[in-house]
């Protein structure tokens, strides 16, 4: 059974600092996804990583995928308050399954 | 462009009452459709997903059911709600196994069972 684990689950950081959120998964598969959720809102897609070594960047966020280590990271550079949200990673199920399994999310708070 | 509609946005229901949440997708055909629930603890739990009409996979055995009466319509139902059914229900769609298969979520339905 595919398991997706994120850490940390809670992250409080100051504006201007850098930090990394980690996403580990238990079985090999393709396609790793990152989503953002603002309080009380739905989920918004940030990145999809399709293969080993894939790196995607958007503004102050950069996501990478290491399939050998079964690890994806979401790096935050020079955080700003607007990045405060909950970030989820998700992985497709085994055997070409169409279902996505989500981590528990990392609640990020960026303090001025 | 594709859009996903989900309703109602908010509802408060008594224990034992029925439930019907609806989700429709526009601008695409034969999408994969999903129902997730997010309880107060933040995690997303996959409830049902469907890769086509009449094909529904249930992930969590409970008092909820799902139906796909039309290609782009997905309905989540319950005959008798429990307190534990409270949560934020999210419908999502994707274009299938080809390509990136990114899930796009609806705005969500917040259910409170009293």
Short mmCIF file of C-alpha atoms in Angstrom, two decimals:
data_model
loop_
_atom_site.label_atom_id
_atom_site.label_comp_id
_atom_site.label_asym_id
_atom_site.label_seq_id
_atom_site.Cartn_x
_atom_site.Cartn_y
_atom_site.Cartn_z
CA UNK A 1 0.00 0.00 0.00
CA UNK A 2 1.34 3.38 -0.98
CA UNK A 3 2.11 5.70 1.90
CA UNK A 4 3.06 9.33 1.58
CA UNK A 5 4.69 11.09 4.51
CA UNK A 6 5.47 14.76 4.83
CA UNK A 7 7.61 16.55 7.31
CA UNK A 8 7.44 18.78 9.06
CA UNK A 9 3.69 18.93 9.57
CA UNK A 10 3.93 22.44 10.98
CA UNK A 11 6.46 25.05 9.99
CA UNK A 12 6.74 28.56 11.31
CA UNK A 13 9.34 30.73 9.70
CA UNK A 14 10.30 34.35 9.35
CA UNK A 15 10.10 36.32 6.18
CA UNK A 16 13.28 36.21 4.18
CA UNK A 17 14.34 32.76 5.41
CA UNK A 18 14.75 29.57 3.42
CA UNK A 19 13.32 26.19 4.27
CA UNK A 20 12.53 22.80 2.79
CA UNK A 21 9.50 20.56 3.09
CA UNK A 22 10.10 16.86 2.60
CA UNK A 23 7.84 14.27 1.06
CA UNK A 24 8.71 10.57 1.34
CA UNK A 25 6.73 7.78 -0.25
CA UNK A 26 6.80 4.07 0.27
CA UNK A 27 6.61 2.50 -3.20
CA UNK A 28 7.98 3.27 -6.59
CA UNK A 29 5.66 5.04 -8.94
CA UNK A 30 5.66 7.96 -11.30
CA UNK A 31 4.23 11.43 -10.96
CA UNK A 32 4.64 13.37 -7.79
CA UNK A 33 2.35 16.34 -7.23
CA UNK A 34 2.47 19.38 -4.99
CA UNK A 35 -0.62 21.31 -4.03
CA UNK A 36 -1.34 24.42 -2.00
CA UNK A 37 -4.38 25.01 0.19
CA UNK A 38 -5.28 28.36 1.70
CA UNK A 39 -7.39 28.32 4.89
CA UNK A 40 -10.99 27.37 4.17
CA UNK A 41 -10.28 26.96 0.48
CA UNK A 42 -9.82 24.16 -1.99
CA UNK A 43 -6.53 22.79 -3.31
CA UNK A 44 -4.55 24.43 -6.07
CA UNK A 45 -2.01 22.56 -8.17
CA UNK A 46 1.55 23.86 -7.90
CA UNK A 47 3.81 21.32 -9.57
CA UNK A 48 3.80 17.93 -11.17
CA UNK A 49 7.10 16.06 -11.34
CA UNK A 50 7.15 13.31 -13.91
CA UNK A 51 10.55 11.66 -13.68
CA UNK A 52 13.66 11.21 -11.60
CA UNK A 53 15.67 14.40 -11.32
CA UNK A 54 12.78 16.61 -12.35
CA UNK A 55 12.92 20.13 -11.00
CA UNK A 56 10.19 22.73 -11.29
CA UNK A 57 10.29 26.32 -10.07
CA UNK A 58 7.65 28.98 -9.68
CA UNK A 59 8.57 32.17 -7.94
CA UNK A 60 10.00 31.40 -4.50
CA UNK A 61 9.03 27.73 -4.65
CA UNK A 62 11.11 24.96 -6.18
CA UNK A 63 10.17 21.30 -6.22
CA UNK A 64 12.40 18.35 -7.03
CA UNK A 65 12.06 14.60 -7.31
CA UNK A 66 14.50 11.81 -6.48
CA UNK A 67 12.80 8.52 -7.33
CA UNK A 68 15.72 6.42 -6.12
CA UNK A 69 15.43 7.93 -2.65
CA UNK A 70 11.62 8.02 -2.95
CA UNK A 71 11.79 11.66 -1.95
CA UNK A 72 10.48 14.95 -3.18
CA UNK A 73 11.32 18.32 -1.72
CA UNK A 74 9.63 21.69 -1.84
CA UNK A 75 12.14 24.43 -1.21
CA UNK A 76 11.07 27.88 -0.15
CA UNK A 77 13.43 30.73 -0.87
CA UNK A 78 13.23 34.06 0.96
CA UNK A 79 9.77 33.37 2.32
CA UNK A 80 7.08 36.03 2.24
CA UNK A 81 3.81 36.18 4.17
CA UNK A 82 1.76 35.32 1.08
CA UNK A 83 3.28 31.85 1.07
CA UNK A 84 1.48 31.00 4.30
CA UNK A 85 -0.72 28.01 3.47
CA UNK A 86 -0.84 24.24 3.79
CA UNK A 87 1.22 22.34 1.23
CA UNK A 88 0.42 18.80 0.21
CA UNK A 89 2.37 16.31 -1.80
CA UNK A 90 0.62 13.44 -3.53
CA UNK A 91 1.66 10.35 -5.39
CA UNK A 92 -0.14 8.14 -7.85
CA UNK A 93 -1.03 4.66 -6.68
CA UNK A 94 0.73 1.55 -7.83
CA UNK A 95 0.28 -0.26 -11.11
CA UNK A 96 -0.94 2.73 -13.04
CA UNK A 97 -3.73 3.36 -10.57
CA UNK A 98 -5.65 6.52 -11.20
CA UNK A 99 -5.96 7.42 -7.57
CA UNK A 100 -3.76 9.94 -5.83
CA UNK A 101 -2.62 9.40 -2.28
CA UNK A 102 -1.92 12.58 -0.34
CA UNK A 103 0.43 13.32 2.51
CA UNK A 104 -0.99 14.91 5.66
CA UNK A 105 0.14 18.35 4.60
CA UNK A 106 2.60 20.89 5.95
CA UNK A 107 1.06 23.98 7.47
CA UNK A 108 3.41 26.84 6.74
CA UNK A 109 3.18 30.12 8.61
CA UNK A 110 5.45 32.94 7.51
CA UNK A 111 5.80 35.64 10.11
CA UNK A 112 6.76 39.21 9.29
CA UNK B 1 -11.43 25.64 -20.92
CA UNK B 2 -12.44 23.11 -18.34
CA UNK B 3 -14.35 24.02 -15.20
CA UNK B 4 -15.56 22.04 -12.24
CA UNK B 5 -18.67 22.91 -10.27
CA UNK B 6 -19.50 21.55 -6.87
CA UNK B 7 -22.56 22.22 -4.72
CA UNK B 8 -23.85 23.00 -2.24
CA UNK B 9 -20.95 24.98 -0.81
CA UNK B 10 -22.12 24.70 2.77
CA UNK B 11 -24.71 22.61 4.52
CA UNK B 12 -25.73 21.74 8.03
CA UNK B 13 -27.57 18.47 8.45
CA UNK B 14 -28.96 16.56 11.44
CA UNK B 15 -27.70 13.10 12.27
CA UNK B 16 -29.65 10.47 10.38
CA UNK B 17 -30.63 12.73 7.51
CA UNK B 18 -29.72 11.97 3.88
CA UNK B 19 -26.99 13.67 1.89
CA UNK B 20 -26.43 14.48 -1.74
CA UNK B 21 -23.42 16.41 -3.02
CA UNK B 22 -23.09 17.05 -6.72
CA UNK B 23 -20.15 17.71 -8.94
CA UNK B 24 -20.04 18.43 -12.65
CA UNK B 25 -17.18 19.07 -15.04
CA UNK B 26 -17.45 21.13 -18.20
CA UNK B 27 -15.22 21.37 -21.21
CA UNK B 28 -13.89 17.83 -21.30
CA UNK B 29 -15.06 14.29 -21.91
CA UNK B 30 -14.52 11.02 -20.08
CA UNK B 31 -12.69 12.58 -17.13
CA UNK B 32 -11.54 10.68 -14.08
CA UNK B 33 -13.63 11.89 -11.17
CA UNK B 34 -12.83 11.81 -7.45
CA UNK B 35 -14.37 12.50 -4.08
CA UNK B 36 -12.06 13.35 -1.20
CA UNK B 37 -12.91 14.26 2.36
CA UNK B 38 -10.86 16.49 4.57
CA UNK B 39 -11.66 16.26 8.26
CA UNK B 40 -10.64 18.84 10.82
CA UNK B 41 -7.19 17.25 11.05
CA UNK B 42 -6.27 18.52 7.57
CA UNK B 43 -5.45 15.27 5.75
CA UNK B 44 -7.23 14.28 2.55
CA UNK B 45 -8.95 10.94 2.45
CA UNK B 46 -9.91 9.47 -0.90
CA UNK B 47 -13.49 8.22 -0.75
CA UNK B 48 -14.35 7.26 -4.32
CA UNK B 49 -12.96 7.57 -7.78
CA UNK B 50 -14.36 6.79 -11.19
CA UNK B 51 -12.63 6.29 -14.52
CA UNK B 52 -15.89 6.09 -16.48
CA UNK B 53 -19.66 5.78 -16.29
CA UNK B 54 -20.61 2.84 -14.13
CA UNK B 55 -17.04 2.37 -12.89
CA UNK B 56 -16.66 3.48 -9.30
CA UNK B 57 -13.99 2.40 -6.89
CA UNK B 58 -14.65 2.73 -3.19
CA UNK B 59 -11.70 3.35 -0.96
CA UNK B 60 -13.38 3.60 2.41
CA UNK B 61 -16.23 1.27 3.43
CA UNK B 62 -18.74 3.42 5.27
CA UNK B 63 -22.22 4.84 4.93
CA UNK B 64 -21.37 6.90 1.87
CA UNK B 65 -21.93 5.97 -1.76
CA UNK B 66 -21.10 7.53 -5.09
CA UNK B 67 -22.74 7.44 -8.48
CA UNK B 68 -21.85 8.66 -11.94
CA UNK B 69 -25.11 8.98 -13.83
CA UNK B 70 -23.51 10.94 -16.67
CA UNK B 71 -20.03 11.20 -18.07
CA UNK B 72 -19.25 14.48 -16.33
CA UNK B 73 -21.40 14.20 -13.23
CA UNK B 74 -20.37 12.67 -9.93
CA UNK B 75 -22.67 12.44 -6.93
CA UNK B 76 -21.84 11.61 -3.34
CA UNK B 77 -24.71 10.34 -1.22
CA UNK B 78 -25.64 9.01 2.14
CA UNK B 79 -28.92 7.61 3.40
CA UNK B 80 -28.21 8.42 7.04
CA UNK B 81 -25.52 10.83 8.12
CA UNK B 82 -23.31 10.24 11.13
CA UNK B 83 -21.55 12.85 13.23
CA UNK B 84 -18.26 11.54 11.87
CA UNK B 85 -19.34 12.48 8.35
CA UNK B 86 -18.69 16.15 9.08
CA UNK B 87 -15.90 17.58 7.00
CA UNK B 88 -14.86 19.35 3.85
CA UNK B 89 -15.74 17.35 0.75
CA UNK B 90 -13.77 17.96 -2.37
CA UNK B 91 -14.59 16.80 -5.86
CA UNK B 92 -11.78 16.63 -8.39
CA UNK B 93 -11.22 15.63 -11.98
CA UNK B 94 -8.29 14.65 -14.16
CA UNK B 95 -7.86 13.83 -17.78
CA UNK B 96 -6.83 10.22 -17.25
CA UNK B 97 -3.65 8.22 -17.33
CA UNK B 98 -2.10 10.01 -20.26
CA UNK B 99 -0.04 13.07 -19.65
CA UNK B 100 0.48 14.58 -16.25
CA UNK B 101 -2.94 13.57 -14.92
CA UNK B 102 -3.11 16.58 -12.62
CA UNK B 103 -6.13 16.67 -10.37
CA UNK B 104 -8.16 19.86 -10.49
CA UNK B 105 -10.34 20.41 -7.46
CA UNK B 106 -13.73 21.99 -7.04
CA UNK B 107 -14.35 24.68 -4.46
CA UNK B 108 -15.52 22.15 -1.89
CA UNK B 109 -18.62 21.46 0.17
CA UNK B 110 -18.42 22.00 3.90
CA UNK B 111 -20.72 19.62 5.76
CA UNK B 112 -21.57 19.91 9.42
CA UNK B 113 -23.58 17.11 10.95
CA UNK B 114 -25.27 18.01 14.24
#
